[in-house]
PDB file of C-alpha atoms in Angstrom:
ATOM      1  CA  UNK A 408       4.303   5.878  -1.631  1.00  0.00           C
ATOM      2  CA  UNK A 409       7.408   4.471  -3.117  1.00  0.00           C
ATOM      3  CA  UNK A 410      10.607   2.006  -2.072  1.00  0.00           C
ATOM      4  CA  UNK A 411      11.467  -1.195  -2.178  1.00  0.00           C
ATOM      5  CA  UNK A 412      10.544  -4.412  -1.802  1.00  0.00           C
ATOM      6  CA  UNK A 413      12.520  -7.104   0.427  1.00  0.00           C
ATOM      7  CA  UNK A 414      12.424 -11.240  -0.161  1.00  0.00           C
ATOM      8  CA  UNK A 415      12.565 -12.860   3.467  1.00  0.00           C
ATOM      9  CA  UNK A 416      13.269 -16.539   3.213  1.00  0.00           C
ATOM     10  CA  UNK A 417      13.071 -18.382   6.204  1.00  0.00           C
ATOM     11  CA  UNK A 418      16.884 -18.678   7.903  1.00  0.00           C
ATOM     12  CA  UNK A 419      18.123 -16.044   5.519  1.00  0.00           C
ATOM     13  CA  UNK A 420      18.645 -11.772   5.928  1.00  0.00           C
ATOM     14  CA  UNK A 421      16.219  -9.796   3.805  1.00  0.00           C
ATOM     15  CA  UNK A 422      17.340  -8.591   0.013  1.00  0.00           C
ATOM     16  CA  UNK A 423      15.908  -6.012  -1.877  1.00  0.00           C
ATOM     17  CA  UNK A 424      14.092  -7.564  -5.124  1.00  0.00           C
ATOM     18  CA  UNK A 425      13.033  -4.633  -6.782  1.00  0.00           C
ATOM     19  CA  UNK A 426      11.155  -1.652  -6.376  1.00  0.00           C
ATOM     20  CA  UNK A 427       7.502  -0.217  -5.972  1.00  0.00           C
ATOM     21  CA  UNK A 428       5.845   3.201  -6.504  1.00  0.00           C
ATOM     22  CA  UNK A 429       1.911   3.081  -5.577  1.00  0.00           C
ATOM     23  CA  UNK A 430      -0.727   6.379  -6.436  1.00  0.00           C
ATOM     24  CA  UNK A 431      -3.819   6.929  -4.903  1.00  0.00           C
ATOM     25  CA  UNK A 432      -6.236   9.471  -4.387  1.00  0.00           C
ATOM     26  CA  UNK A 433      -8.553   9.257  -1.292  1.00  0.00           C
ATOM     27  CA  UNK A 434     -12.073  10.938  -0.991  1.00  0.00           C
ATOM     28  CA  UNK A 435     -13.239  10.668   2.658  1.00  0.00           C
ATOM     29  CA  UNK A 436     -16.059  12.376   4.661  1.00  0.00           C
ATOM     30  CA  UNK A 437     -17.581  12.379   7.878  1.00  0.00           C
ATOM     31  CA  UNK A 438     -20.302  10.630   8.256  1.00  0.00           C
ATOM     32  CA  UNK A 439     -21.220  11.261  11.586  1.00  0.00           C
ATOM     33  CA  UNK A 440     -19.089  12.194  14.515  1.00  0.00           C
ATOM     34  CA  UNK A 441     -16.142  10.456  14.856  1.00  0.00           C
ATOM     35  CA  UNK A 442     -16.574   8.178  11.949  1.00  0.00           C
ATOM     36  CA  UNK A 443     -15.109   8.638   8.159  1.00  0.00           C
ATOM     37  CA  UNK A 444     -16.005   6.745   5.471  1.00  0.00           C
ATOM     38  CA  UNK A 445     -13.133   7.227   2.371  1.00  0.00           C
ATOM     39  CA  UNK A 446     -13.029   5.608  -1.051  1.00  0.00           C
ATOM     40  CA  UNK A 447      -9.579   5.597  -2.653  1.00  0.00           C
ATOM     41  CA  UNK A 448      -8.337   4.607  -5.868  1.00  0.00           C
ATOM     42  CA  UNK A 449      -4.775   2.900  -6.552  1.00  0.00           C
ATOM     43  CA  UNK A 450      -2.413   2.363  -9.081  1.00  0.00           C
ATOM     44  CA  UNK A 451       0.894   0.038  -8.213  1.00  0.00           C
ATOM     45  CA  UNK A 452       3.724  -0.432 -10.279  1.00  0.00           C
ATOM     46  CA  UNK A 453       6.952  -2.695  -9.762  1.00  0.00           C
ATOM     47  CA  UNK A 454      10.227  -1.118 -10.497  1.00  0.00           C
ATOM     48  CA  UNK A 455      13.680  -1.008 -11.322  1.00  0.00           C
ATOM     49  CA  UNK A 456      15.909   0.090  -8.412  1.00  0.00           C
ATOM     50  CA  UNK A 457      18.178   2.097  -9.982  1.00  0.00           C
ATOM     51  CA  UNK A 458      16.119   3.973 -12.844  1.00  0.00           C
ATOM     52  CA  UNK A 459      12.726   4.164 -10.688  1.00  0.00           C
ATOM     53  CA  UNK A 460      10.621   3.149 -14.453  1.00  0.00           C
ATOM     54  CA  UNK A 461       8.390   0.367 -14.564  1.00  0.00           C
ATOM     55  CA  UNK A 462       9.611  -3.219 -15.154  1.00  0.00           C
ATOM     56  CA  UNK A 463       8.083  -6.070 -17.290  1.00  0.00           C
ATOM     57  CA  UNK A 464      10.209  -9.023 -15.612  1.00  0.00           C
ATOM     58  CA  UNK A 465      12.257 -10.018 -12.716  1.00  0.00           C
ATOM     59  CA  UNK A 466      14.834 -12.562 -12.303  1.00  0.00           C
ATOM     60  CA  UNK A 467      13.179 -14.831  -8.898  1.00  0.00           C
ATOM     61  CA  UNK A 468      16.556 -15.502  -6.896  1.00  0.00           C
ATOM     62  CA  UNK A 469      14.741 -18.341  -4.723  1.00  0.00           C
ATOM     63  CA  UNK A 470      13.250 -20.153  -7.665  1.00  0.00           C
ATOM     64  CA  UNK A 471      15.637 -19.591 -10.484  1.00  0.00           C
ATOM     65  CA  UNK A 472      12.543 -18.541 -12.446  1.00  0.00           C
ATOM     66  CA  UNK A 473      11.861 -15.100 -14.479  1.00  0.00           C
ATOM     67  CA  UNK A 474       8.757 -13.827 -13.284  1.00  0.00           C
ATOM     68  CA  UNK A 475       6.340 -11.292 -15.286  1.00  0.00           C
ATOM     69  CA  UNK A 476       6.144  -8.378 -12.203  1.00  0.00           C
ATOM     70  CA  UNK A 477       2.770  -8.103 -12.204  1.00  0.00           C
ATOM     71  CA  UNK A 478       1.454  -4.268 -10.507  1.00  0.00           C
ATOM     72  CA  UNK A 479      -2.459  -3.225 -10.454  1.00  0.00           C
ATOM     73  CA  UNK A 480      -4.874  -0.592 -10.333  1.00  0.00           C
ATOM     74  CA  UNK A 481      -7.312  -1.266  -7.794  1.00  0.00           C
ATOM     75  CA  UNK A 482     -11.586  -1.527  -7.860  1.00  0.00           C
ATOM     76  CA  UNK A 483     -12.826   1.153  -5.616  1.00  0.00           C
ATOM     77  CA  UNK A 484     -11.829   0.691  -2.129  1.00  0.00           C
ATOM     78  CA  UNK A 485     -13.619   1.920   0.987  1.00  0.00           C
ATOM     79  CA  UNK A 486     -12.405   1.709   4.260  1.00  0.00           C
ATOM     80  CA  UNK A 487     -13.851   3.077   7.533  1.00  0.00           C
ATOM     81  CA  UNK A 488     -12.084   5.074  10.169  1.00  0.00           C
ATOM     82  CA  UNK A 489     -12.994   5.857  13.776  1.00  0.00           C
ATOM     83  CA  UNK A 490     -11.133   6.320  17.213  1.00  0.00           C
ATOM     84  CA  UNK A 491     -10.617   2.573  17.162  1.00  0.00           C
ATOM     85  CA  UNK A 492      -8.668   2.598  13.736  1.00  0.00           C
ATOM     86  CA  UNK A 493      -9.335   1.738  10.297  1.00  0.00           C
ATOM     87  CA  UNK A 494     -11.852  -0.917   8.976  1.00  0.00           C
ATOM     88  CA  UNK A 495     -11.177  -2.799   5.016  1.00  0.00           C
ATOM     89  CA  UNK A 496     -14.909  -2.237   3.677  1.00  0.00           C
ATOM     90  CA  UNK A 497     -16.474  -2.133   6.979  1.00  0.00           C
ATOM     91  CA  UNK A 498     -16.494  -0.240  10.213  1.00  0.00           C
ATOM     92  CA  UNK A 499     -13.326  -0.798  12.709  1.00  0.00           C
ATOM     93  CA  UNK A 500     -13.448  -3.699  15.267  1.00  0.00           C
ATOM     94  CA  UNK A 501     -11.378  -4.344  18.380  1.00  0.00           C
ATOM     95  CA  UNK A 502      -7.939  -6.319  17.159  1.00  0.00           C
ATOM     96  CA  UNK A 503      -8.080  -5.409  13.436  1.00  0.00           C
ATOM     97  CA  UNK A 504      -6.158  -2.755  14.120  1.00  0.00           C
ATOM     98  CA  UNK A 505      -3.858  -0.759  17.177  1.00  0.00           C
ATOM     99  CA  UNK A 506      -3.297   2.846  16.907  1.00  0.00           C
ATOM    100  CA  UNK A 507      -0.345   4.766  18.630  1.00  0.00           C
ATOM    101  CA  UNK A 508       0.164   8.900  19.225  1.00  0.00           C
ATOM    102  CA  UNK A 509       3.234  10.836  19.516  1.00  0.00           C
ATOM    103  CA  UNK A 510       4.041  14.448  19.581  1.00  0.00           C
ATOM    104  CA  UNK A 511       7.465  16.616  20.023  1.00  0.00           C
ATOM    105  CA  UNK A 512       6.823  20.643  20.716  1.00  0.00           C
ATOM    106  CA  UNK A 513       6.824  20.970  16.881  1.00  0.00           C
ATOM    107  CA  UNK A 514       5.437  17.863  15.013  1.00  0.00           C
ATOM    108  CA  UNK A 515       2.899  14.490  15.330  1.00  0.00           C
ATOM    109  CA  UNK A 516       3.152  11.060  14.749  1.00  0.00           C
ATOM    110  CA  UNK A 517       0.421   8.382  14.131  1.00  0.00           C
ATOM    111  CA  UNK A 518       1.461   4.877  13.707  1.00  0.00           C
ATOM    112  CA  UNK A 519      -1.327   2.446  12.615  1.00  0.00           C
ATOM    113  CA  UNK A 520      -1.156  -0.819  12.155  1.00  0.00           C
ATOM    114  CA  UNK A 521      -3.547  -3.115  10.538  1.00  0.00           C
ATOM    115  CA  UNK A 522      -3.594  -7.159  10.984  1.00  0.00           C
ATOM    116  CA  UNK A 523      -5.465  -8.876   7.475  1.00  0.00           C
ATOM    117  CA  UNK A 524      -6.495 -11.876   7.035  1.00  0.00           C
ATOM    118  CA  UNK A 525      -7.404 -12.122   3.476  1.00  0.00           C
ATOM    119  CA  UNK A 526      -8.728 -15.388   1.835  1.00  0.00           C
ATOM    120  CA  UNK A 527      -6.765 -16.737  -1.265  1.00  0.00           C
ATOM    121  CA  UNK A 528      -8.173 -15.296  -4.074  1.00  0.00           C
ATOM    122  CA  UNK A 529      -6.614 -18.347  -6.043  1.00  0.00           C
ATOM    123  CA  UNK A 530      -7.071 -22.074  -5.618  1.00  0.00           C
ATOM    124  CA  UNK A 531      -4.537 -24.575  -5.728  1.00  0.00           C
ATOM    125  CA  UNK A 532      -6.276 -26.399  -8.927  1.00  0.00           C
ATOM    126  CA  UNK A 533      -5.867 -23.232 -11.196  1.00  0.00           C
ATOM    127  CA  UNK A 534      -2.468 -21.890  -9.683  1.00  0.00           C
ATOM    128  CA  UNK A 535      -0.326 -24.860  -7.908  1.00  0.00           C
ATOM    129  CA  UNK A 536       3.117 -22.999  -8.398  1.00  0.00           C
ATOM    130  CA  UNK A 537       1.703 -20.050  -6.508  1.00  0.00           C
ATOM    131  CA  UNK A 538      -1.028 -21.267  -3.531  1.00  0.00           C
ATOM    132  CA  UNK A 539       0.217 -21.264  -0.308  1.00  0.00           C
ATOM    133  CA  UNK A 540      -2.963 -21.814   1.769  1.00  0.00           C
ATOM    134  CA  UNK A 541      -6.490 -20.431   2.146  1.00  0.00           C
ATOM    135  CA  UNK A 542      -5.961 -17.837   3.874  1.00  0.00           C
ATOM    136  CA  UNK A 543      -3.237 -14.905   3.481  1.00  0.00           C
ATOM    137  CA  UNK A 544      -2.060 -13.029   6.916  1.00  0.00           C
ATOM    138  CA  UNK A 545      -0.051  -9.576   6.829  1.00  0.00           C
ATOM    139  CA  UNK A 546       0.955  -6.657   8.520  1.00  0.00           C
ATOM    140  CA  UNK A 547       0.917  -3.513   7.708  1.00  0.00           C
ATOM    141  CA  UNK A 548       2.094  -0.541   9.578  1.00  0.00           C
ATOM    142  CA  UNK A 549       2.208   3.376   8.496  1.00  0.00           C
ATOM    143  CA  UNK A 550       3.295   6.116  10.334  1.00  0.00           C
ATOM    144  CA  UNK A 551       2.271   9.382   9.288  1.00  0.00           C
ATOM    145  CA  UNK A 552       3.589  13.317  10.471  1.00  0.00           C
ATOM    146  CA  UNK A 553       2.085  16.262  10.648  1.00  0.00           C
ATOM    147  CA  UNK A 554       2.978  19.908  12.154  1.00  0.00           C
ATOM    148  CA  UNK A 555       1.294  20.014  15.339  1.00  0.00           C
ATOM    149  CA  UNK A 556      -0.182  23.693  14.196  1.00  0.00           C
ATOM    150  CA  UNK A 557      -1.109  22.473  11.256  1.00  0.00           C
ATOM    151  CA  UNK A 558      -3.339  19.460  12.713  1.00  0.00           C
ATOM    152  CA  UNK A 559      -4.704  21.977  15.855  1.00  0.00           C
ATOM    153  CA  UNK A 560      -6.224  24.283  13.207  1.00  0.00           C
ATOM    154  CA  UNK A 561      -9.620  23.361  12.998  1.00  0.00           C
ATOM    155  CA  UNK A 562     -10.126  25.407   9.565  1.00  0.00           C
ATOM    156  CA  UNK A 563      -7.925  23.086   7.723  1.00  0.00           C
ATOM    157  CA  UNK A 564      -9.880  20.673   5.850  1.00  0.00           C
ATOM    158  CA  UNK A 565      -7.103  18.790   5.240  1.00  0.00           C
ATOM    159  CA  UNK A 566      -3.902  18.530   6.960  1.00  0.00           C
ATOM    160  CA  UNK A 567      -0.603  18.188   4.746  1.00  0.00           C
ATOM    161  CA  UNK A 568       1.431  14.868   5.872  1.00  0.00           C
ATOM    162  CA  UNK A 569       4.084  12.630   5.514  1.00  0.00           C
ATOM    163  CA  UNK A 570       3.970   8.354   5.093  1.00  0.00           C
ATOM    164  CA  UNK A 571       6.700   5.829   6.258  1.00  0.00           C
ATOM    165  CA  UNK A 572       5.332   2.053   5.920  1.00  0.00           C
ATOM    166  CA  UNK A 573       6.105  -1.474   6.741  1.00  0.00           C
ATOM    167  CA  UNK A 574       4.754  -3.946   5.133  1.00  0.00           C
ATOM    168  CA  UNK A 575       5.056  -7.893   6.130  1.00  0.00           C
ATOM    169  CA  UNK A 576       2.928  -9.767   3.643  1.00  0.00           C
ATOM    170  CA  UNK A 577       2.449 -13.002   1.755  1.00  0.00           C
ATOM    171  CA  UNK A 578       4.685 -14.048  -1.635  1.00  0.00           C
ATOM    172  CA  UNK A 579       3.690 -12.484  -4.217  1.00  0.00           C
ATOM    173  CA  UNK A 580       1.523 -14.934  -6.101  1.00  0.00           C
ATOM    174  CA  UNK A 581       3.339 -13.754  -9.205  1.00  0.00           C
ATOM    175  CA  UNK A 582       6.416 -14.724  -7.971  1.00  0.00           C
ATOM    176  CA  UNK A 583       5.275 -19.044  -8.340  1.00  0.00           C
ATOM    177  CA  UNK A 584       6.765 -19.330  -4.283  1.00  0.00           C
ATOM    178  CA  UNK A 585       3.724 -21.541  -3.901  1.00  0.00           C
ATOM    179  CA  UNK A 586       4.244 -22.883   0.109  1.00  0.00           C
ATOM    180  CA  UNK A 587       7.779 -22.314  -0.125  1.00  0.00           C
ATOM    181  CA  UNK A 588       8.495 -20.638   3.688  1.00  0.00           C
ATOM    182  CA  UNK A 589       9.012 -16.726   3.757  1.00  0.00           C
ATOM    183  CA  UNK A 590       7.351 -13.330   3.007  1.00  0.00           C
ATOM    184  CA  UNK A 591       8.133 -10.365   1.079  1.00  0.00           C
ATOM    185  CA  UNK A 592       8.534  -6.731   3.460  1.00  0.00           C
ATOM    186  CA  UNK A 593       7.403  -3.877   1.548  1.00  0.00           C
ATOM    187  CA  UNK A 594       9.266  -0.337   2.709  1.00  0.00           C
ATOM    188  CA  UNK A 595       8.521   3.148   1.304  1.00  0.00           C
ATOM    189  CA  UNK A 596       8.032   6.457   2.040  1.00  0.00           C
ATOM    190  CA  UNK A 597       5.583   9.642   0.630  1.00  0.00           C
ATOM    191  CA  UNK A 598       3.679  11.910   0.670  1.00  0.00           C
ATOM    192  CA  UNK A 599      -0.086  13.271   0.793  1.00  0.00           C
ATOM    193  CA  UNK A 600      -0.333  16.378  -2.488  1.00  0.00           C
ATOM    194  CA  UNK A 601      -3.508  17.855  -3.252  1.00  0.00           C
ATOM    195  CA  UNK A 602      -3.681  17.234  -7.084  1.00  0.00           C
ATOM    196  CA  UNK A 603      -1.439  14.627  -8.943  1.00  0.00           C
ATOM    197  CA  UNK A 604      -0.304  17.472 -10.708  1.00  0.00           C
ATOM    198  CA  UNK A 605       2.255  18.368  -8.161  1.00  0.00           C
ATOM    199  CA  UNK A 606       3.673  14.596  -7.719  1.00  0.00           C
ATOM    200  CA  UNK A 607       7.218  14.572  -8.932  1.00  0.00           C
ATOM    201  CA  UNK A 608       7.937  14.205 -12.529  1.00  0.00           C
ATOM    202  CA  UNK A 609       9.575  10.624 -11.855  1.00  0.00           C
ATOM    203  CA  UNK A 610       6.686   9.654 -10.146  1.00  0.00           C
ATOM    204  CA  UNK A 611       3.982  11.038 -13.074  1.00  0.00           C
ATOM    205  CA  UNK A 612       6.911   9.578 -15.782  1.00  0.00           C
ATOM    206  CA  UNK A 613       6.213   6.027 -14.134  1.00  0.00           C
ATOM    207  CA  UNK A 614       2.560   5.678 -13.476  1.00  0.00           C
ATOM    208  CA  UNK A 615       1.793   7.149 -17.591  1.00  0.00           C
ATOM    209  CA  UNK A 616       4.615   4.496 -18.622  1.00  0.00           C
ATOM    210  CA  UNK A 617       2.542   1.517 -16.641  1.00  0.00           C
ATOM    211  CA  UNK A 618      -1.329   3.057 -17.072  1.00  0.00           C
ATOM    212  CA  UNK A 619      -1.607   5.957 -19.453  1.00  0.00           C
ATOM    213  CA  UNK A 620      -4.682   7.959 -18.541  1.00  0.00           C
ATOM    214  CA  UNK A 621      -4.580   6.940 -14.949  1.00  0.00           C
ATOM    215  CA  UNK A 622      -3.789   9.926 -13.246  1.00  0.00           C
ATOM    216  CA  UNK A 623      -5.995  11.976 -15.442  1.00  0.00           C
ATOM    217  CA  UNK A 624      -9.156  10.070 -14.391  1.00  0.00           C
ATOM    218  CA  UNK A 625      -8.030   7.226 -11.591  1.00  0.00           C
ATOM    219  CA  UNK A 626     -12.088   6.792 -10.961  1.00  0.00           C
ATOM    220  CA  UNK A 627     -13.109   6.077 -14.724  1.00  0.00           C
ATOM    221  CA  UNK A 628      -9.805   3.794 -14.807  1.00  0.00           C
ATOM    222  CA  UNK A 629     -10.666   0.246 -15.350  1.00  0.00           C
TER     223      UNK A 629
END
């Protein structure tokens, strides 16, 4: 999933800050009907617009400041999926998440989109320039595609797909915006492969530049 990020401060259009590529690879099985249980691990890096290679700084426009962009590779995550939607760690619940179908004679789109509410991992004591409250609310809404033969064929273990995503989230807590008003919106576009082996060469280039040894074992990764 890669594109760019967007600073929205409050009375002011959207502008593109820098960019984002993010890398996971997602285990998931049935366990039992009509519920999947996946793990996935990630690896997010920030970068430049214009060369697509990871960056070490960027130049805040709403503070002034130079900020170290700050990516991650993610603990293991598990998430829960079900006719209801998806579920962070736990199964699905009514309002966490709304789920929408469409089809044309040749292709299918579902749009999910989950609503988090994810407390501060970060006090105001330790981080003052970057707390903005207890609790962190976003958005986030993907839309995948798939052939329509390709998803009715019940011998297909797994379907080959498409991403869009919108993301409307919190600062960055890198980015010292403490309670300044605003949010960043995250946009990008990929794809689902079957091995990192056949991600694009830019895409490989990037994620060995920012963690080496990643996409040869993302589970062992620290």
């Amino acid at each position: 999933n890669e594109g760019l990020i967007y600073g929205k401060a409050e009375g002011e259009l959207p502008r593109p800050l820098f960019g984002f590529v993010s890398v996971l690879e997602v285990r998931a099985r049935e366990v039992e009907p009509g519920l999947w249980r996946s793990e996935q691990k990630e690896a997010m890096a920030c970068l430049d617009m214009e060369t697509r290679m990871p960056i070490e700084t960027i130049h805040n426009p709403y503070t002034g400041r130079t900020n170290r962009a700050i990516g991650y590779v993610s603990p293991v995550n598990v998430y829960w999926f079900d006719r209801i939607g998806s579920g962070f760690r736990e199964r699905p619940k009514i309002g966490q998440t709304s789920r929408l179908w469409r089809s044309s004679a040749t292709d299918i789109w579902v749009t999910e989109s989950r609503f988090n509410h994810f407390p501060s991992s970060i006090t105001e004591a330790e981080f003052p320039d970057s707390y903005a409250g207890p609790v962190r609310h976003s958005v986030d809404i993907l839309t995948y595609r798939a052939r329509s033969a390709d998803f009715a064929d019940a011998a297909n273990a797994s379907v080959p797909g498409t991403l869009t995503m919108v993301s409307d989230t919190p600062w960055p807590l890198w980015m010292m915006m403490g309670k300044r008003g605003g949010s960043a919106i995250y946009h990008g576009s990929g794809q689902k492969y079957r091995h990192f082996s056949e991600l694009p060469a830019i895409t490989r280039r990037a994620m060995d530049r920012a963690y080496p040894g990643f996409l040869e074992d993302p589970w062992g990764f620290p």
